C-alpha positions as protocol buffer text, in pm:
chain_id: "A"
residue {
  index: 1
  type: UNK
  ca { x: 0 y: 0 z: 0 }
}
residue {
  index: 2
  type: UNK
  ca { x: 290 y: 234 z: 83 }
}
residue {
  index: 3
  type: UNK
  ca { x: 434 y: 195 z: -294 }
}
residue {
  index: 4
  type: UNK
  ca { x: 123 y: 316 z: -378 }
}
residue {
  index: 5
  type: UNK
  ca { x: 152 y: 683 z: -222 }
}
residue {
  index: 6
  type: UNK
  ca { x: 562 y: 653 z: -289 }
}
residue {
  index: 7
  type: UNK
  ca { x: 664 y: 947 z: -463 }
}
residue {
  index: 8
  type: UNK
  ca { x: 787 y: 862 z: -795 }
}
residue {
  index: 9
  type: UNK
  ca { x: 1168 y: 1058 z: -744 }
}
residue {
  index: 10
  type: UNK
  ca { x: 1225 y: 776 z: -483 }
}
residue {
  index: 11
  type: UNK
  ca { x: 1185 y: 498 z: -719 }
}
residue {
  index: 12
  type: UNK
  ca { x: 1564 y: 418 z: -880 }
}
residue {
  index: 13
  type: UNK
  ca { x: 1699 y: 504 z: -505 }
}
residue {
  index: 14
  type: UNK
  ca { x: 1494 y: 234 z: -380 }
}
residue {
  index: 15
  type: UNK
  ca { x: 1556 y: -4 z: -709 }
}
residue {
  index: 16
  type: UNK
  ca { x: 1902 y: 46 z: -665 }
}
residue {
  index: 17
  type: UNK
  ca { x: 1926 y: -24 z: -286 }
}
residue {
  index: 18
  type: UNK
  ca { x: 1708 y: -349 z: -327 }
}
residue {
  index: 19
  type: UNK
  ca { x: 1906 y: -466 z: -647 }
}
residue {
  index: 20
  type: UNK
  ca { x: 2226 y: -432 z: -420 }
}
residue {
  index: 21
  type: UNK
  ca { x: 2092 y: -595 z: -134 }
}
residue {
  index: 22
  type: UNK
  ca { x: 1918 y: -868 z: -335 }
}
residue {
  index: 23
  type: UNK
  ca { x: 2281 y: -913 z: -484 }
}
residue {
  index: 24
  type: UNK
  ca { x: 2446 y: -860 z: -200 }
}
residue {
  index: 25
  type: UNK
  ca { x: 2246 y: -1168 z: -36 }
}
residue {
  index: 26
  type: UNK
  ca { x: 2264 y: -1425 z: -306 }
}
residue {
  index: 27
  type: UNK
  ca { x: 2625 y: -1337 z: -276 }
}
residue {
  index: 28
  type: UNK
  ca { x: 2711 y: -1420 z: 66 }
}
residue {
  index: 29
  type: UNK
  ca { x: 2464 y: -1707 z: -22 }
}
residue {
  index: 30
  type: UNK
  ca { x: 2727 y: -1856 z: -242 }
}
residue {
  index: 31
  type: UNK
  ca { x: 3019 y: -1758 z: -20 }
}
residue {
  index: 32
  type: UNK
  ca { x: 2825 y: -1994 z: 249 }
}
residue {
  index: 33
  type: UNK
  ca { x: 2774 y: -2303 z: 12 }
}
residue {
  index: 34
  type: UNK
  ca { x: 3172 y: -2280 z: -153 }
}
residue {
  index: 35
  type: UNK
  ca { x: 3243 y: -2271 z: 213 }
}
residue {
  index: 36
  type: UNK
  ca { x: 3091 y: -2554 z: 370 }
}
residue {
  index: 37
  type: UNK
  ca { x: 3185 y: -2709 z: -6 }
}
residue {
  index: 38
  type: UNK
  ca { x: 3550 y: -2712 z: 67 }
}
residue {
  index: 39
  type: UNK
  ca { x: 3516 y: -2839 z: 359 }
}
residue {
  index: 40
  type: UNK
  ca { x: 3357 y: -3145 z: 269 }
}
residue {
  index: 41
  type: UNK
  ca { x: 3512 y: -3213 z: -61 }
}
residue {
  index: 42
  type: UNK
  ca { x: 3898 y: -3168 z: 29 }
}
residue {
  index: 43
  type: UNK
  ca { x: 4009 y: -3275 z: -317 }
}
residue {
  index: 44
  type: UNK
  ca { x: 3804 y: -2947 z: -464 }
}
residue {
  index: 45
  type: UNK
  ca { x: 3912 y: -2759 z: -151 }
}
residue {
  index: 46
  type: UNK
  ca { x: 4186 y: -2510 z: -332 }
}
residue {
  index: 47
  type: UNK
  ca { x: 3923 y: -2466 z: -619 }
}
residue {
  index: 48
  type: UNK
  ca { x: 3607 y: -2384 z: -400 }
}
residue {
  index: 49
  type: UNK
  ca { x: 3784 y: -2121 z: -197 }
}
residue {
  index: 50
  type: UNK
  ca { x: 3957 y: -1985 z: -475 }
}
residue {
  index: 51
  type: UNK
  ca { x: 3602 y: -1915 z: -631 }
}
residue {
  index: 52
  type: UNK
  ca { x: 3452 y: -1821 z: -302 }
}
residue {
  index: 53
  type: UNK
  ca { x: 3739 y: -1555 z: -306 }
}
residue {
  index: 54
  type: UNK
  ca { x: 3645 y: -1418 z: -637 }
}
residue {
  index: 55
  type: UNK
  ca { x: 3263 y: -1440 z: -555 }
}
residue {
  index: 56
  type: UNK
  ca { x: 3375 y: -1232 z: -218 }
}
residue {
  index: 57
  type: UNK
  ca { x: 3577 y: -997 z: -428 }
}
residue {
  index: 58
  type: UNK
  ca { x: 3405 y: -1000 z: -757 }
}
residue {
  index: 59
  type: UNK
  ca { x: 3039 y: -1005 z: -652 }
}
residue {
  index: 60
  type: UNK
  ca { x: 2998 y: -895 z: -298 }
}
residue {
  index: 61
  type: UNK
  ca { x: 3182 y: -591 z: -225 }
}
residue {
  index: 62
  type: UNK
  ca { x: 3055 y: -444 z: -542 }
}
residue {
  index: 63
  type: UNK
  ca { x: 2715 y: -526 z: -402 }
}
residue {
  index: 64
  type: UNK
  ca { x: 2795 y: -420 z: -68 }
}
residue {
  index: 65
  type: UNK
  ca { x: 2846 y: -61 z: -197 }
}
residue {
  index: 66
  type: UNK
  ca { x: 2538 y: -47 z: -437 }
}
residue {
  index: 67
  type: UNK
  ca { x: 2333 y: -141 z: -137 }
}
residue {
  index: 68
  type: UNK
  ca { x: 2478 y: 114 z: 93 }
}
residue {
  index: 69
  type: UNK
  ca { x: 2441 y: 416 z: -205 }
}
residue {
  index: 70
  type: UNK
  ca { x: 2104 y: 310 z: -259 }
}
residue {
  index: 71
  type: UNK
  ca { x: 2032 y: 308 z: 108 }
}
residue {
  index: 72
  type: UNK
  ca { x: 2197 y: 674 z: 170 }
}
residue {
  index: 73
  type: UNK
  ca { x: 1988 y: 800 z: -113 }
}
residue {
  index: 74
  type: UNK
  ca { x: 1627 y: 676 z: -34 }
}
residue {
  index: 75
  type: UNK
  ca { x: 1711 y: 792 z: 330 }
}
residue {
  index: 76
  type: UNK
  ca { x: 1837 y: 1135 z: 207 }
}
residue {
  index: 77
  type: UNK
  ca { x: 1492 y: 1127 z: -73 }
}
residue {
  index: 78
  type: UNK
  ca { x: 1257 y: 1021 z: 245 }
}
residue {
  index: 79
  type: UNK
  ca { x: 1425 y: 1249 z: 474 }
}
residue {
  index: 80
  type: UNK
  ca { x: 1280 y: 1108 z: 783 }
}
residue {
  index: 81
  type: UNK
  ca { x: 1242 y: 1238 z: 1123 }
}
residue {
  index: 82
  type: UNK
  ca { x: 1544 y: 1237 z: 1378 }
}
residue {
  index: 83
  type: UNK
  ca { x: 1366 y: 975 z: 1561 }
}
residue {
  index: 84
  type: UNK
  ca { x: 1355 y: 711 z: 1246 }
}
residue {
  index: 85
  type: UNK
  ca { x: 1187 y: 407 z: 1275 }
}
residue {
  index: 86
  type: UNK
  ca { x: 1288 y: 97 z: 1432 }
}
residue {
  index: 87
  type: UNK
  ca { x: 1334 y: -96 z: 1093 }
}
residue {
  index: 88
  type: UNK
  ca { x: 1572 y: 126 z: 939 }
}
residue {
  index: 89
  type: UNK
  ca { x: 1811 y: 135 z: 1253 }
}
residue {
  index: 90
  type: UNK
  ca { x: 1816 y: -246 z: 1230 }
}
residue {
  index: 91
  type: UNK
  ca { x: 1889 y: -218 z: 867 }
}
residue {
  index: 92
  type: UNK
  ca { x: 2154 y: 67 z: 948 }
}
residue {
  index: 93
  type: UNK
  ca { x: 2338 y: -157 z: 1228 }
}
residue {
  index: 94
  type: UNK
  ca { x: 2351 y: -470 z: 989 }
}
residue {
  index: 95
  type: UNK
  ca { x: 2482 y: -258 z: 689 }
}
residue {
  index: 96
  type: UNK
  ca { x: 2733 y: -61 z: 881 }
}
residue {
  index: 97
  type: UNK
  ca { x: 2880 y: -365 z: 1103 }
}
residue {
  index: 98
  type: UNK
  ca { x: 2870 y: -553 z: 790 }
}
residue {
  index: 99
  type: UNK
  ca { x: 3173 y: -384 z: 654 }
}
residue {
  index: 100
  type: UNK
  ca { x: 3365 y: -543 z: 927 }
}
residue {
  index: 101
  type: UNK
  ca { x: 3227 y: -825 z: 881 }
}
residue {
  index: 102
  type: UNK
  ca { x: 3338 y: -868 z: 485 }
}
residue {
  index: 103
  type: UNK
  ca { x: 3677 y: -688 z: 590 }
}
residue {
  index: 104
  type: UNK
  ca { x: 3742 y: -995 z: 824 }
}
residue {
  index: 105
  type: UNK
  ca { x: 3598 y: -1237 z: 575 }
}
residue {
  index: 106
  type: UNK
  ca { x: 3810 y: -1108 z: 305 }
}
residue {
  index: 107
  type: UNK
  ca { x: 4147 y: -1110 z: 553 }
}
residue {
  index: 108
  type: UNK
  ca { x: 4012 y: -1524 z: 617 }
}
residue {
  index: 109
  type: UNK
  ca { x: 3956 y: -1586 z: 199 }
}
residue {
  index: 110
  type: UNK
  ca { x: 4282 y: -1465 z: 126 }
}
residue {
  index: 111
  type: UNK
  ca { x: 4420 y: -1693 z: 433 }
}
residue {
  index: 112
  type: UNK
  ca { x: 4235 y: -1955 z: 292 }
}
residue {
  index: 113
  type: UNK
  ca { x: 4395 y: -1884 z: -75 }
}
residue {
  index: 114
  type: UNK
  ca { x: 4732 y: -1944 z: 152 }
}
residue {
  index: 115
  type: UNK
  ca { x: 4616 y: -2296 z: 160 }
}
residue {
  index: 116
  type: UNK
  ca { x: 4565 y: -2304 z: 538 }
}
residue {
  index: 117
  type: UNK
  ca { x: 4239 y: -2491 z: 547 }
}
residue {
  index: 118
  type: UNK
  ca { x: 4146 y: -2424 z: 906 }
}
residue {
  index: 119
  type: UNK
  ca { x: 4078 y: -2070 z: 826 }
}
residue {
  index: 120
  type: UNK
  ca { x: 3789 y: -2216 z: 587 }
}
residue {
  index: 121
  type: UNK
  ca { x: 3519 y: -2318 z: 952 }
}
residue {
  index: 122
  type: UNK
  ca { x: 3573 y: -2002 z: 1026 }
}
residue {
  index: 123
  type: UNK
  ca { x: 3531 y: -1846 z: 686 }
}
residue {
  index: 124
  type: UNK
  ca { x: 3212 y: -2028 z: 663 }
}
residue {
  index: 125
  type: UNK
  ca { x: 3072 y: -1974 z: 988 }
}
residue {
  index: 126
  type: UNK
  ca { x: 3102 y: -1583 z: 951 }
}
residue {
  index: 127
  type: UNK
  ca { x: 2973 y: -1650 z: 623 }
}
residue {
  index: 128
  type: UNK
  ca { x: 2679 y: -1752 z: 807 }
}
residue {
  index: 129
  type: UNK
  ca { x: 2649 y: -1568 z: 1044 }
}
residue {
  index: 130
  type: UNK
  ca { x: 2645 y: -1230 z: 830 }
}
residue {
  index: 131
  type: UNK
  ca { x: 2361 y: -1450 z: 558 }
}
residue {
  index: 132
  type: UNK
  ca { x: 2104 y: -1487 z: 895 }
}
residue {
  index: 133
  type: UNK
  ca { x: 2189 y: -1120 z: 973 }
}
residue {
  index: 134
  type: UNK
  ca { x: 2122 y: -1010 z: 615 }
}
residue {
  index: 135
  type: UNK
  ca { x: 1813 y: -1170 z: 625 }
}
residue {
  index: 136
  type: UNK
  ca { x: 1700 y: -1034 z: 907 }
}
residue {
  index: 137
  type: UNK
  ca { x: 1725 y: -742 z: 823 }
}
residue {
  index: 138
  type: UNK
  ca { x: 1540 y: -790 z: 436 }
}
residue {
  index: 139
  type: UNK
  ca { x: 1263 y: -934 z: 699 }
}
residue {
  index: 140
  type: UNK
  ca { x: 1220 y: -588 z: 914 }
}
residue {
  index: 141
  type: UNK
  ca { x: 1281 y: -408 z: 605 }
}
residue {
  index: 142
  type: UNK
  ca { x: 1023 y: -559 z: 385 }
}
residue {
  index: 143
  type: UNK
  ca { x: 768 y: -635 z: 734 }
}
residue {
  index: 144
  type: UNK
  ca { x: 810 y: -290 z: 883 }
}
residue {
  index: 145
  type: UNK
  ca { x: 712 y: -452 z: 1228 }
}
residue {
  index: 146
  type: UNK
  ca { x: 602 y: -176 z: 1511 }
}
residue {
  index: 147
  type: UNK
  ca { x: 517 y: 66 z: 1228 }
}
């Protein structure tokens, strides 16, 4: 119903926050699966965290920083209140501590490029960890709960 009354100036800002975000997601998706992948199948180990290392480089920071713009510019477009709503704080603190979280997941991918394969558990668990986070945060976003 809200998309209904949207102005129409706010439409790319929001397209291009939800195409990172929607990007950003199915990225750290993969990062998850390669993950757990080389962990299981040690004779594709080297090639699975190679490619999780390109995804992670490739795919996700890019995505990372479309979702943030996007964010900064339907915030500056809506212009809300100093007291802003519940939902985008959670959105805020899971896109601003999620630079540190793809900093430390890029320091562990290129560790795991070193071939040191106990770097990859914890690779995959912050992998995790950030993907639950990340959806989360698409569920307050998109459910606007206590609005």
């Amino acid at each position: 119903m809200i998309a209904l009354i949207r102005p129409d100036s706010w439409d790319l800002p929001l397209f291009v926050h939800v195409l990172g975000a929607i990007a950003l997601f199915g990225g750290v998706g993969t990062l998850v699966l390669l993950s757990f992948a080389a962990q299981r199948m040690p004779a594709q180990a080297v090639f699975a965290r190679r490619i999780a290392f390109g995804t992670l480089i490739a795919v996700v920071w890019p995505a990372y920083v479309v979702m943030r713009v996007g964010a900064q510019w339907i915030y500056d477009k809506e212009n809300p209140d100093p007291d802003f709503p519940s939902w985008i704080a959670v959105g805020t603190i899971v896109a601003d501590g999620g630079v540190l979280v793809l900093i430390a997941l890029t320091v562990l991918g290129w560790l795991g490029l070193r071939r040191r394969p106990s770097v990859t558990r914890y690779f995959a668990g912050l992998a995790t960890i950030y993907l639950v986070a990340l959806g989360v945060a698409w569920w307050v976003m998109t459910a606007k709960p206590g609005s």
